XYZ file of C-alpha atoms in Angstrom:
309
model
C 0.027 -0.419 0.289
C 1.299 3.088 -1.343
C 0.192 6.946 -0.067
C 1.142 9.761 -2.023
C 1.627 13.035 -1.199
C 1.140 15.572 -3.521
C 4.601 18.526 -4.235
C 4.092 21.485 -6.416
C 7.274 22.215 -8.280
C 7.807 24.974 -8.978
C 11.693 27.336 -9.723
C 10.894 30.064 -7.010
C 8.202 29.723 -4.281
C 7.875 32.887 -1.861
C 7.286 32.754 1.456
C 5.923 35.337 4.401
C 3.387 35.843 7.730
C -0.459 36.084 6.579
C -1.096 39.390 4.660
C 2.327 40.077 4.114
C 1.356 40.620 -0.309
C 3.278 36.982 -1.618
C 0.109 37.083 -3.968
C 0.300 40.578 -5.415
C 3.748 39.702 -5.605
C 2.538 37.556 -8.787
C 0.149 38.655 -9.658
C 2.161 41.181 -10.354
C 5.293 39.482 -11.990
C 2.926 36.801 -13.957
C -0.968 36.062 -15.457
C -1.932 34.252 -12.455
C -5.503 36.014 -10.863
C -4.435 34.792 -7.142
C -7.060 35.412 -5.135
C -6.562 38.626 -3.034
C -8.440 40.356 0.128
C -6.914 42.540 3.099
C -7.906 40.350 5.370
C -4.982 36.602 6.976
C -5.222 33.713 4.896
C -6.949 34.564 1.861
C -4.322 32.014 0.417
C -5.808 28.635 1.654
C -4.251 26.538 -1.608
C -1.146 27.548 -3.657
C -0.583 29.083 -6.559
C 1.572 29.103 -9.637
C 2.801 31.328 -12.002
C 5.081 31.820 -15.100
C 7.581 34.759 -15.087
C 8.819 35.506 -18.685
C 11.956 37.438 -19.629
C 12.793 36.543 -22.341
C 11.232 33.927 -25.486
C 13.443 31.033 -23.610
C 14.289 32.825 -19.731
C 11.231 31.100 -17.839
C 10.827 29.740 -14.069
C 7.956 29.004 -12.286
C 7.077 30.724 -9.209
C 3.957 29.973 -6.280
C 2.423 31.627 -3.993
C 2.344 30.164 -1.204
C -0.095 29.816 1.738
C 0.382 32.423 5.366
C 2.055 31.199 7.358
C 2.109 30.983 11.603
C 4.311 31.013 13.924
C 3.667 26.639 15.147
C 3.066 25.325 11.220
C 5.657 22.598 12.019
C 4.249 21.541 14.500
C 0.705 21.673 12.147
C -0.734 25.361 13.097
C -1.999 27.220 10.547
C -2.327 25.154 7.789
C 1.194 23.815 8.613
C 2.426 20.928 6.817
C 0.126 22.118 4.093
C 2.238 24.535 3.671
C 5.355 23.433 3.900
C 5.507 21.294 1.972
C 5.058 23.107 -1.173
C 8.451 24.438 -0.141
C 10.104 21.511 -0.061
C 10.234 21.273 -4.241
C 11.272 24.859 -4.343
C 14.996 26.247 -5.711
C 15.137 29.616 -4.004
C 12.792 30.948 -2.004
C 12.043 35.191 -1.584
C 10.605 36.027 1.996
C 8.036 38.936 1.421
C 8.018 41.013 4.792
C 5.224 43.426 5.798
C 6.991 46.374 6.134
C 3.874 47.622 7.768
C 3.999 45.503 11.300
C 5.248 46.873 14.231
C 8.844 44.762 14.164
C 9.035 43.616 10.019
C 13.004 41.864 11.498
C 10.637 39.707 14.646
C 7.886 38.522 11.524
C 10.724 38.092 8.722
C 13.393 35.026 11.456
C 9.774 34.107 12.428
C 9.417 32.299 9.811
C 12.944 31.358 8.906
C 12.140 29.460 12.532
C 9.887 28.096 10.743
C 11.167 26.564 8.009
C 14.319 26.166 9.817
C 12.263 23.425 12.786
C 10.211 21.543 10.032
C 13.393 20.511 8.117
C 17.228 22.098 8.211
C 17.254 21.499 4.483
C 14.388 24.698 4.289
C 16.656 26.413 5.832
C 19.255 26.679 3.729
C 17.913 26.495 0.524
C 19.108 30.252 -0.743
C 16.594 33.225 -0.368
C 16.644 37.126 -0.843
C 14.280 39.476 1.287
C 11.472 41.115 0.144
C 10.373 44.071 1.516
C 6.818 44.579 0.615
C 4.464 48.020 1.204
C 6.814 50.797 1.102
C 3.874 52.619 -0.874
C 2.962 53.091 3.462
C 4.020 55.869 5.893
C 4.831 53.085 8.793
C 7.330 50.680 5.982
C 8.758 54.037 4.305
C 10.132 54.799 7.783
C 10.946 50.926 9.144
C 12.586 50.458 5.616
C 16.359 51.939 6.476
C 16.555 49.969 9.573
C 15.159 46.824 8.516
C 18.072 46.631 5.759
C 20.804 47.573 7.422
C 20.371 44.462 9.786
C 19.197 42.179 7.500
C 22.850 43.400 4.933
C 25.074 42.899 7.932
C 24.276 39.638 8.610
C 24.707 39.121 4.795
C 20.921 39.203 3.355
C 20.269 40.574 0.525
C 17.726 42.569 0.761
C 15.383 44.639 -1.830
C 12.273 46.712 -1.095
C 8.536 47.108 -2.843
C 4.828 47.661 -3.522
C 3.996 45.015 -5.292
C 0.632 46.823 -4.919
C 1.790 49.532 -7.032
C 4.651 47.808 -8.494
C 7.427 49.196 -7.782
C 10.542 47.770 -7.298
C 8.706 43.968 -8.065
C 10.943 43.785 -11.485
C 14.167 44.263 -9.418
C 12.807 41.075 -6.659
C 12.195 38.943 -9.547
C 15.135 39.365 -11.669
C 17.585 39.310 -8.141
C 14.839 35.715 -7.821
C 15.922 34.615 -11.630
C 19.504 35.408 -11.166
C 20.033 33.122 -7.679
C 17.947 30.884 -8.602
C 20.464 30.094 -12.303
C 23.289 30.219 -9.232
C 21.507 27.116 -7.769
C 21.458 25.182 -11.311
C 24.603 25.253 -12.093
C 26.407 22.914 -9.137
C 23.625 21.075 -9.718
C 24.767 20.068 -13.833
C 27.600 18.457 -13.693
C 26.069 15.594 -10.458
C 25.820 12.722 -11.863
C 22.796 11.300 -9.251
C 20.302 11.116 -12.075
C 22.181 9.923 -15.566
C 21.373 6.471 -15.365
C 17.679 6.125 -15.985
C 17.288 2.717 -15.557
C 18.569 3.090 -11.434
C 14.920 5.071 -11.831
C 13.024 1.483 -12.562
C 13.620 -0.362 -9.661
C 9.787 -0.524 -7.891
C 8.159 -0.963 -11.486
C 11.780 -4.530 -11.429
C 10.459 -5.320 -7.612
C 6.937 -4.758 -8.300
C 6.983 -6.778 -11.239
C 9.799 -10.060 -9.809
C 7.410 -9.723 -7.198
C 3.979 -10.887 -9.368
C 6.027 -13.319 -11.377
C 7.053 -14.894 -8.704
C 6.927 -18.800 -8.344
C 4.384 -20.789 -5.247
C 7.746 -23.090 -4.940
C 9.784 -20.176 -4.266
C 9.000 -20.129 -0.675
C 11.027 -19.373 3.033
C 9.771 -21.302 6.189
C 10.655 -18.998 9.862
C 10.186 -20.229 13.200
C 8.974 -18.031 16.412
C 9.417 -21.075 19.069
C 8.047 -19.510 21.646
C 4.496 -19.409 20.318
C 5.563 -22.839 18.294
C 4.154 -20.666 15.446
C 5.745 -21.002 11.035
C 6.193 -18.197 8.501
C 6.057 -19.133 4.611
C 7.198 -16.606 3.800
C 6.449 -17.115 -0.290
C 6.027 -14.047 -3.463
C 4.301 -16.559 -5.474
C 2.559 -17.759 -1.725
C 1.237 -15.011 -0.484
C -0.666 -13.102 -4.580
C -2.325 -16.324 -4.784
C -3.620 -15.978 -0.734
C -4.756 -11.882 -0.898
C -6.444 -13.348 -4.489
C -8.209 -16.060 -3.155
C -11.685 -15.862 -2.227
C -11.952 -17.585 0.712
C -15.830 -17.074 1.621
C -15.980 -20.289 -0.893
C -17.225 -23.445 0.630
C -14.521 -25.628 -2.075
C -11.537 -22.267 -1.289
C -9.965 -24.906 1.400
C -8.930 -27.546 -0.286
C -8.220 -25.550 -2.938
C -5.348 -24.151 -1.258
C -4.190 -28.098 0.756
C -3.780 -28.995 -3.140
C -1.171 -25.657 -3.961
C 0.427 -26.274 -0.485
C 1.015 -29.857 -1.372
C 2.010 -29.334 -4.918
C 3.664 -25.992 -4.301
C 5.956 -28.776 -1.471
C 5.087 -26.613 1.603
C 2.910 -29.112 3.785
C 6.547 -31.549 3.186
C 8.685 -28.616 4.097
C 7.317 -28.217 7.437
C 6.758 -32.085 8.683
C 10.353 -31.840 7.503
C 11.418 -28.830 10.063
C 9.346 -30.465 12.543
C 5.816 -28.979 12.373
C 3.141 -30.661 15.187
C -0.056 -30.794 15.864
C -1.793 -27.241 17.062
C 1.192 -25.456 15.398
C 0.603 -22.110 13.772
C 0.937 -21.682 10.062
C 0.553 -18.096 9.226
C 0.766 -17.458 5.540
C 0.906 -14.062 3.919
C -2.495 -12.980 5.433
C -3.938 -15.896 6.454
C -3.771 -17.377 9.719
C -3.854 -21.164 10.262
C -3.991 -24.357 12.217
C -1.500 -27.537 11.259
C -3.271 -30.516 12.147
C -1.691 -34.526 11.369
C -4.197 -36.337 8.992
C -7.541 -38.875 10.906
C -7.181 -40.953 8.187
C -3.236 -41.428 9.296
C -2.826 -41.913 5.522
C 0.272 -39.535 6.105
C -0.484 -36.385 4.563
C -0.799 -33.869 6.573
C -3.837 -30.656 6.764
C -3.520 -27.684 7.652
C -7.423 -25.310 8.545
C -8.206 -22.081 9.149
C -8.054 -20.974 12.553
C -11.559 -18.951 11.675
C -12.656 -16.327 9.890
C -11.639 -14.096 11.214
C -8.738 -14.683 11.304
C -8.995 -13.686 7.483
C -7.499 -10.188 6.891
C -8.975 -8.140 3.475
C -7.367 -5.452 2.579
C -8.322 -2.468 3.168
C -7.924 1.646 2.323
C -7.440 4.466 5.480
């Protein structure tokens, strides 16, 4: 049983606190039309946009839902937000400059990324100080810039709603993306496409395994025998045990493929438990003294039918 999880594939992810202006930035730099409103959490699902610089220079940008403190533990949208950042090559931190302490907002977002996955905190990023059209943001910009540049963090100011400074932000993000891709051009980990088929090969091998290929192990503490074999396990899963003749047919298969003989050689005794795949049975010596042993299901309740969660 496989649990599949969708993660968006984007070159650059726009991250930040709720209502920082992430969706507005995406709508300005691309043709995407995310929902925009003057209240937190207008973005409940990631939005994708394609940014084009010229005919052969494009990148995919994801506007990700706002991040609350404690998101790494699932608060707010929690992991629904953070899992998508794992597929981005670079990040743009959008900071609401009109807040009382923009630097603390930035630090909180960085902390959540690091708490969720240290690899996220190591991704290259730039900072976009937003809402420069508001007096509060304009006044706080010099001190914010001085603090972050003192830490070696590339910082830009912009007003996404007025489309001022957004081109410089996205150009810097594209340059950062190109610098990130260059060191990976010589990476040899994915050169051999045959390596990507190992799961399919394993499944095909299990499907084609003969019922005569099995191994038997024993748990002496509880007199239980385990018959392990992909072919036998597949046979158990494909058998409809509600039919009366299913038991007899299964006994013939165990006799034909040598399971019974192997168990007898290993010393199976009357009343021992034998488990084959999801089927649990009890060993019984033949009452007719014919020398042919057989097994019977412990009860119909011991059959474990697979089910989706």
